[in-house]
Tab-separated table of C-alpha atoms and ligand atoms in Angstrom:
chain	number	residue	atom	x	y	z
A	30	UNK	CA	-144.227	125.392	114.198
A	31	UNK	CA	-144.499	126.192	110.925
A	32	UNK	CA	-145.680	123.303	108.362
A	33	UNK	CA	-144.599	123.770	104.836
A	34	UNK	CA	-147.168	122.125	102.397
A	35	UNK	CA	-145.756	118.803	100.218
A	36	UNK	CA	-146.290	121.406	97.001
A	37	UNK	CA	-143.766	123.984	98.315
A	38	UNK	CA	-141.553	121.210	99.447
A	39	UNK	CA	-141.126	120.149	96.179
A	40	UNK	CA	-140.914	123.485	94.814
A	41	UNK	CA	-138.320	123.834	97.169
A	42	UNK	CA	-136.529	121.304	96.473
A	43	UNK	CA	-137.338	121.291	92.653
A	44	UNK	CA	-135.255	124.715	92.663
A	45	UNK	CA	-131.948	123.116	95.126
A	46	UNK	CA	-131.541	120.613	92.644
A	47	UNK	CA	-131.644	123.227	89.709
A	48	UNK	CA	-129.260	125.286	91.261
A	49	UNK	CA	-127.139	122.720	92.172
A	50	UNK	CA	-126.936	121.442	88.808
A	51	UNK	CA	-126.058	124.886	86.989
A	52	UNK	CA	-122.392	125.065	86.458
A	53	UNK	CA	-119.795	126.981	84.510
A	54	UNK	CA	-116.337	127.562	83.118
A	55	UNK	CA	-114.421	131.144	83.338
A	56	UNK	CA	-112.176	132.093	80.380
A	57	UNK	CA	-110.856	135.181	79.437
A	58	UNK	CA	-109.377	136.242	76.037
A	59	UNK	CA	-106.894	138.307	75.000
A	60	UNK	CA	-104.245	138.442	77.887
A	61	UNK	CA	-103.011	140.659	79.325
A	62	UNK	CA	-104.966	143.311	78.228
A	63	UNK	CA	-107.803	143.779	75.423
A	64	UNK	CA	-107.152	147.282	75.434
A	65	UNK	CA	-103.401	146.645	75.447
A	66	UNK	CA	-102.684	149.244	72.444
A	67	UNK	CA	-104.357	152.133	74.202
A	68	UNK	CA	-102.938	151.498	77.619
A	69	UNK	CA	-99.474	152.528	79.159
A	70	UNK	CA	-98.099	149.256	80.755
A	71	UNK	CA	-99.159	150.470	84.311
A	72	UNK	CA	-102.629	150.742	83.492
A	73	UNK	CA	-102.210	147.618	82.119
A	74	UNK	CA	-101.197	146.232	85.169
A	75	UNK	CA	-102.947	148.379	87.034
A	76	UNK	CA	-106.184	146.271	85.671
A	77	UNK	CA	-104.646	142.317	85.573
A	78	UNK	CA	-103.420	142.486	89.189
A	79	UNK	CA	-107.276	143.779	90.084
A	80	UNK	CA	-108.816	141.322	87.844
A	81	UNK	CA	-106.165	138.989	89.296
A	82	UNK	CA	-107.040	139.942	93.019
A	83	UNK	CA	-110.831	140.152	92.410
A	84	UNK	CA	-111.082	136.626	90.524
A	85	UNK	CA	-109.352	134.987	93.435
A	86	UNK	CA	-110.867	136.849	95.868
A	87	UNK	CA	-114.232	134.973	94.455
A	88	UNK	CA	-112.774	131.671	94.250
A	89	UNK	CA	-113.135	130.741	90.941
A	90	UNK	CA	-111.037	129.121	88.349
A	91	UNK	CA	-110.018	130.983	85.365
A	92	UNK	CA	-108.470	130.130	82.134
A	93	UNK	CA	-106.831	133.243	80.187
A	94	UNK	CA	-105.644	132.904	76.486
A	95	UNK	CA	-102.826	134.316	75.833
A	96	UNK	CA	-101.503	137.336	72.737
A	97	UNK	CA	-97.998	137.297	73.238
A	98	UNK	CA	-97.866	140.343	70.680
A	99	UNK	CA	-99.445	141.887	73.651
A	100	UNK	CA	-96.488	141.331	75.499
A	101	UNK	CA	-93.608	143.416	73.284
A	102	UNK	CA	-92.419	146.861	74.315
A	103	UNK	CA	-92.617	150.187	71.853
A	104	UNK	CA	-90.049	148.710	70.206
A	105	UNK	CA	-92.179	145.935	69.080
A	106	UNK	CA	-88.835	143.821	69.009
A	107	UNK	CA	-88.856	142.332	72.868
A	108	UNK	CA	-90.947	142.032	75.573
A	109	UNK	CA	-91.540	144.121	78.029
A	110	UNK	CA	-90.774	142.262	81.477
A	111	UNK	CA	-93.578	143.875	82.932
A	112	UNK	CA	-96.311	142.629	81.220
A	113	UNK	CA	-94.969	138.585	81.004
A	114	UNK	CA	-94.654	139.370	84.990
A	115	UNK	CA	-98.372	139.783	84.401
A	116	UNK	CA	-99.041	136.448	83.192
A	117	UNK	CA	-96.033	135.036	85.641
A	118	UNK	CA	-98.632	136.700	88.204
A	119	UNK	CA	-101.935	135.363	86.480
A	120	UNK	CA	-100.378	131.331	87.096
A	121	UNK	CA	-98.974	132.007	90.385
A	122	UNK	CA	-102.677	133.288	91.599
A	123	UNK	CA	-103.443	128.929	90.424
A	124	UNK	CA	-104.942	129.865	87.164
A	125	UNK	CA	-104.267	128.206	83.664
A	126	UNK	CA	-102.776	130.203	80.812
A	127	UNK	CA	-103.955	128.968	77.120
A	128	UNK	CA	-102.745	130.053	73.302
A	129	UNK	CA	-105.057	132.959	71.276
A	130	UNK	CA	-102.286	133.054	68.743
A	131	UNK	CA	-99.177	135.737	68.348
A	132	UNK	CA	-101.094	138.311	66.935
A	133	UNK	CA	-104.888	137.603	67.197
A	134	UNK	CA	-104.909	136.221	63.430
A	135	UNK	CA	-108.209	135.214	62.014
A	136	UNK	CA	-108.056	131.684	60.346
A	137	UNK	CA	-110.892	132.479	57.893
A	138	UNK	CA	-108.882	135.998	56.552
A	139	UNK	CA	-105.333	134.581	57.107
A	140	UNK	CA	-105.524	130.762	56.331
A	141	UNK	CA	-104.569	127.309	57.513
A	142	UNK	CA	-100.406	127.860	57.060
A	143	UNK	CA	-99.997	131.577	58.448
A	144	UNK	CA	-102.502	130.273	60.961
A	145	UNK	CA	-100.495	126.896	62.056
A	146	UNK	CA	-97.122	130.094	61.838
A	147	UNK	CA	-99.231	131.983	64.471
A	148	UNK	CA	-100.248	129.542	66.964
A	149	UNK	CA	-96.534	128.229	67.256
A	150	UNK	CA	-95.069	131.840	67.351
A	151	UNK	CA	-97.979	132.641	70.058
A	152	UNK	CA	-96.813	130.037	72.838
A	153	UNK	CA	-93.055	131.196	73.363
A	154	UNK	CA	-93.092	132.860	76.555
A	155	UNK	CA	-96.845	130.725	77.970
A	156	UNK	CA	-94.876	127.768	78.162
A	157	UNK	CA	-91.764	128.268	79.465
A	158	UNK	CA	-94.171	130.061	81.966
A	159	UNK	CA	-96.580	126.885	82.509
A	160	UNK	CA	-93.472	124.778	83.002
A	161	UNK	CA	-92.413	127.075	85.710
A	162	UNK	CA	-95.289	126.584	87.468
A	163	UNK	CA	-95.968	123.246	85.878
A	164	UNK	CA	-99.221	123.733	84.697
A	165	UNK	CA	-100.262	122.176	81.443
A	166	UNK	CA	-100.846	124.604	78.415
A	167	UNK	CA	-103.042	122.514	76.557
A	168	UNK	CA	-106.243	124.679	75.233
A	169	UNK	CA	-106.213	126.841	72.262
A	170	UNK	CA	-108.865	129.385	71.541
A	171	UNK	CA	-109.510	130.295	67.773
A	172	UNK	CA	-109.553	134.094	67.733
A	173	UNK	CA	-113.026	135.629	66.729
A	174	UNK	CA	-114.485	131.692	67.245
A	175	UNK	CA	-113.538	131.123	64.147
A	176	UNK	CA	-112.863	127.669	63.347
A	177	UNK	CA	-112.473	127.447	59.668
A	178	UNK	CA	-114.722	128.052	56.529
A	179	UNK	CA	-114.191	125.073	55.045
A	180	UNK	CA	-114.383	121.336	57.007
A	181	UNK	CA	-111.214	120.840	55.274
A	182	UNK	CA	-109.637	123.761	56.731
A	183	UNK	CA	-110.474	123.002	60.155
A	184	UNK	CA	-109.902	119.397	60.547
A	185	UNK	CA	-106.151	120.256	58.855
A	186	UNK	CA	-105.881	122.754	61.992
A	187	UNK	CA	-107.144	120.892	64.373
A	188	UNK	CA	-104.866	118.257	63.251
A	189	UNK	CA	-102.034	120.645	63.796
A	190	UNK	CA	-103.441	121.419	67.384
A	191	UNK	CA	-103.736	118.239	68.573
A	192	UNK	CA	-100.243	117.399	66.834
A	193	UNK	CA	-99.036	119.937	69.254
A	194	UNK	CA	-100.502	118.861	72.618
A	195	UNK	CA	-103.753	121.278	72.703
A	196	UNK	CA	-107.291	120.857	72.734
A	197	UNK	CA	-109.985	123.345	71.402
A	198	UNK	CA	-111.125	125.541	73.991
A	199	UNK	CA	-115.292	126.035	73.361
A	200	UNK	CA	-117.429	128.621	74.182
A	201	UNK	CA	-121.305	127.752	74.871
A	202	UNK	CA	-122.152	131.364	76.733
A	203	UNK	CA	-120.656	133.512	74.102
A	204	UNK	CA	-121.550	136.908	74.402
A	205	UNK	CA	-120.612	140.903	72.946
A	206	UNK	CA	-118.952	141.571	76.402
A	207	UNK	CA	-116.056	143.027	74.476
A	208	UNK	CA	-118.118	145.531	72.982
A	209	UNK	CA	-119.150	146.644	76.487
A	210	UNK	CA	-115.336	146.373	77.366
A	211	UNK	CA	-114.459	149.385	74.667
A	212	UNK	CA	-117.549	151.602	75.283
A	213	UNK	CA	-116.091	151.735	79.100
A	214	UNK	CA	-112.430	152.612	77.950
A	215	UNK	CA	-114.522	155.692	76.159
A	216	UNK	CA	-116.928	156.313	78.518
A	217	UNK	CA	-116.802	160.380	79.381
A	218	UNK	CA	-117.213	160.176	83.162
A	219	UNK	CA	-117.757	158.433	86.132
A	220	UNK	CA	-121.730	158.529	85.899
A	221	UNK	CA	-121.354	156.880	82.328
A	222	UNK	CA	-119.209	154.249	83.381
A	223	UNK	CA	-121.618	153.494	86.576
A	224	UNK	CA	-124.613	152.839	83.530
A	225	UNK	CA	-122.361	150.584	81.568
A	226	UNK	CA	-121.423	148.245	84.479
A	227	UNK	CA	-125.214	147.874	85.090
A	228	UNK	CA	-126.254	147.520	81.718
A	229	UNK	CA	-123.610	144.672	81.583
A	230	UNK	CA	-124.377	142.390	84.255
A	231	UNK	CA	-128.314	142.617	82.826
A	232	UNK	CA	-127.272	142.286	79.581
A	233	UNK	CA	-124.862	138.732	80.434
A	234	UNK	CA	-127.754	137.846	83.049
A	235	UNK	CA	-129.829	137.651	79.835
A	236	UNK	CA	-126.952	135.981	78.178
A	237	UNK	CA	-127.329	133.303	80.450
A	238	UNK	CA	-130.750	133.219	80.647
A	239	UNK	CA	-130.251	132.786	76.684
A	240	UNK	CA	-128.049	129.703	76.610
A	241	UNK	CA	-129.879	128.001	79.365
A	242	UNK	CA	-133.028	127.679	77.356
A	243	UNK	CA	-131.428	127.203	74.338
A	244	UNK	CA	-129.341	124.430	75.838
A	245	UNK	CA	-132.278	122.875	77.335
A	246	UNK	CA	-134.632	123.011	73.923
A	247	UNK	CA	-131.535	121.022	72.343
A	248	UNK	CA	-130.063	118.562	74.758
A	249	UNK	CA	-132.887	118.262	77.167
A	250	UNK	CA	-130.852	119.877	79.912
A	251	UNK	CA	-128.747	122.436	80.946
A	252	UNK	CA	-125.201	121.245	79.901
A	253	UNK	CA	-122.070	122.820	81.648
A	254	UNK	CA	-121.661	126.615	80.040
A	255	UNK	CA	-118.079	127.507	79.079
A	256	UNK	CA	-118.537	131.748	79.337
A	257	UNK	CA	-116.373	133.738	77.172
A	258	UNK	CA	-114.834	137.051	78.516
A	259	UNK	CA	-112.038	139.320	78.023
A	260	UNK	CA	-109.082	140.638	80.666
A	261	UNK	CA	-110.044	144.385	80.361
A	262	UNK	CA	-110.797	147.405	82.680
A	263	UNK	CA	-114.837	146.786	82.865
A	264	UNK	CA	-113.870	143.270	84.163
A	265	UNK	CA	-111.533	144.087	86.542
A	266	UNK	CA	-113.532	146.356	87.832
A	267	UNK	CA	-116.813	144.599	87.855
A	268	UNK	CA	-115.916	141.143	88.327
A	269	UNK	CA	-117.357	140.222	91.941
A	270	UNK	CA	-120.904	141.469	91.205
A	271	UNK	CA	-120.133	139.308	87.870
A	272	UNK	CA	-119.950	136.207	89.381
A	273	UNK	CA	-122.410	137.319	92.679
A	274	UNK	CA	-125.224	137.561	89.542
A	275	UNK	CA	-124.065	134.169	88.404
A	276	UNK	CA	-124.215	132.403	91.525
A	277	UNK	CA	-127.392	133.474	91.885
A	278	UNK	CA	-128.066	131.664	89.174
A	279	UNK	CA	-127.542	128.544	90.760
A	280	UNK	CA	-124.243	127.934	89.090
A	281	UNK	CA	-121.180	126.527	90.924
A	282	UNK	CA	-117.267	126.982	88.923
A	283	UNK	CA	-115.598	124.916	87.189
A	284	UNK	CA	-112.419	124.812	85.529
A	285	UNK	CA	-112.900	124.531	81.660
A	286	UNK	CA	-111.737	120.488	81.899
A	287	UNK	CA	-113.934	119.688	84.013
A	288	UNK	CA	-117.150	121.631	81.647
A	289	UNK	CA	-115.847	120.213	78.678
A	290	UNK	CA	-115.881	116.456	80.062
A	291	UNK	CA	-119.922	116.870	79.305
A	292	UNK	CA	-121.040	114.461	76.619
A	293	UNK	CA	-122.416	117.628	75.133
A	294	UNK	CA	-119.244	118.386	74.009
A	295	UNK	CA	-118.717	115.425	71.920
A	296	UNK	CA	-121.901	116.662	69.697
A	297	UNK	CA	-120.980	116.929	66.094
A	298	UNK	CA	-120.738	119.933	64.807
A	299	UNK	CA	-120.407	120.666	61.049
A	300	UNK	CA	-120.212	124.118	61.583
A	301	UNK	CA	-118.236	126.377	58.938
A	302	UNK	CA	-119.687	130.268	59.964
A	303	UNK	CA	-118.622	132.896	61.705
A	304	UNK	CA	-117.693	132.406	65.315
A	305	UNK	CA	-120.845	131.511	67.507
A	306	UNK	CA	-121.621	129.375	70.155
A	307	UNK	CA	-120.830	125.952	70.190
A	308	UNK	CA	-124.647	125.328	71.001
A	309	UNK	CA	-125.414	127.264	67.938
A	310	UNK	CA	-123.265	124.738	66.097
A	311	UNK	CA	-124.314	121.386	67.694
A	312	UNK	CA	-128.300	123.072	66.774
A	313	UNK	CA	-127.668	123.774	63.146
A	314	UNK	CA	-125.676	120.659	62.686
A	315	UNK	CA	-128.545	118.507	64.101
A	316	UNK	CA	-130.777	120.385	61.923
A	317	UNK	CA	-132.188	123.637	64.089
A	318	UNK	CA	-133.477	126.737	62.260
A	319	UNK	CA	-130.705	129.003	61.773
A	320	UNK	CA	-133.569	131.499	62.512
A	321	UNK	CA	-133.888	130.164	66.351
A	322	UNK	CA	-130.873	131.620	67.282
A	323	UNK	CA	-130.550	135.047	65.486
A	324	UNK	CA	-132.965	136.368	68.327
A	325	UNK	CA	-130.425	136.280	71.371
A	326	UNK	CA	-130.386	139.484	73.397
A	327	UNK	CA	-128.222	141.698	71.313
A	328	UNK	CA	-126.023	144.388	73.415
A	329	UNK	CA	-127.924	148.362	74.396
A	330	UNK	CA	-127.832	150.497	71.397
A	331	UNK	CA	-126.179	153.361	73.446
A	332	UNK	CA	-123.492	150.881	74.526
A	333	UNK	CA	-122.457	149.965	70.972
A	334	UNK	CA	-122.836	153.283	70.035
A	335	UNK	CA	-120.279	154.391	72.281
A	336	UNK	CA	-118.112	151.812	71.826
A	337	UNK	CA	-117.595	152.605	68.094
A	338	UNK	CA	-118.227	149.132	66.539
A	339	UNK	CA	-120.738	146.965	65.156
A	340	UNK	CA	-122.012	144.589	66.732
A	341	UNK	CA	-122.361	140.974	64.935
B	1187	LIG	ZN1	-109.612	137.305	71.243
């Protein structure tokens, strides 16, 4: 028989009750496609119904916020019926559909009014879908994270957003996954695109890795982790060994209600910056070095190089 000493026991143990305690919420921006402008509507579909098929396959629940300029034909005067079958598609698979705005406006370039304009314009066809499947559409993601340069500003939107029956949808795990989206629309070849998927699922392990320490240094604990992604080709395609790496994290899904129910999430935040990480905002607001969180793992050089962008 083998004995296991009382020190690897609790090792043991120590590590179960880590794991078990890890958990996280899936959301993905920018439905139904983040490379919508570059694709032809099959490859568009072509990559929601295997994001679609690969998400379920997994088990996990998923949130997607919603573009409906995404959604109009060449025209750019209706919609295609494709692409809303993509989202009719994304809720009949049992996941939630939220509002990104029409056209992906940013609050601090466009302000509060044409802002409050795009949210209402952006939730035509989501909730005549929701009702069909009578699922709530409640969360709202601010494009870019950002949330308003002013206090003023945001406490008038988020006025108008709770006046209107959503919620702010957080992000805790935020990450430059997008960027790593775009390089693999450009990639050359096969062997290229191979690199970037592993380079991604290191790079968001370290992501993680990130926001779990920097979530214990300010609450103590790991808090539930809201994850920020976006519905594009890279995803689709590397999805599972996404959320294999994460479960070996120790983390367990949730839906983004249940994450936000943490009393982390009533922190106060005072935030008026760019868009970062709620954590970042509950640190700084309690009075964290600013400096403490410009050293997260930034994204491979060759992979922003690629993807023609800067990275923030
Ligand atoms: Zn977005």
């Amino acid at each position: 028989m083998v004995r296991i000493s009382p020190a690897v026991l609790a090792l043991f143990l120590g590590v179960t009750t880590l794991a078990q305690s890890r958990a996280v919420a899936i959301t993905f921006d920018d439905l139904p496609d983040l490379s919508g402008d570059e694709h032809t509507v099959e490859q568009t579909t072509a990559m929601m119904q295997k994001l679609i098929s690969a998400i379920a396959a997994q088990r996990v629940p998923a949130i997607g916020f919603v573009n409906e300029d995404k959604l109009l034909d060449e025209t750019n005067t209706k919609n295609d019926p494709r692409l809303e079958a993509l989202l009719d598609a994304w809720l009949a698979s049992g996941f939630d559909l939220g509002n990104h705005t029409f056209a992906h406006v940013d609050l601090h370039e466009v302000g509060v009014t044409a802002f409050e304009n795009d949210i209402t314009r952006g939730e035509a066809v989501t909730r005549t879908l929701c009702a069909k499947y009578q699922r709530p559409l409640k969360w709202f993601r601010h494009p870019y994270l950002d949330t308003g340069r002013r206090l003023a500003d945001r406490d008038q939107v988020d006025a108008f957003l709770t006046a209107h029956g959503y919620d702010v949808a957080p992000v805790t795990i935020d990450n430059s996954e997008w960027i790593y989206a775009l390089a693999y629309e450009k990639a050359p070849s096969a062997r290229v695109r191979w690199r970037i998927r592993n380079d991604y699922i290191r790079y968001m392990a370290a992501r993680f890795a990130w926001y779990e320490t920097r979530s214990h240094a300010l609450f103590g604990h790991e808090i539930r982790q809201v994850l920020l992604l976006h519905a594009s080709t890279l995803n689709a395609d590397v999805f599972p060994r996404l959320a294999r790496m994460i479960r070996r994290r120790g983390y367990r899904f949730l839906t983004i209600d249940e994450a936000v129910a943490d009393p982390a999430y009533r922190s106060r935040d005072t935030w008026t910056g760019g868009g970062v990480s709620w954590i970042e905002r509950w640190g700084v607001t309690r009075g964290v070095s600013q400096n403490v969180f410009d050293r997260d793992p930034p994204a491979s050089a060759w992979v922003v190089k690629l993807a023609g962008v800067k990275e923030e």
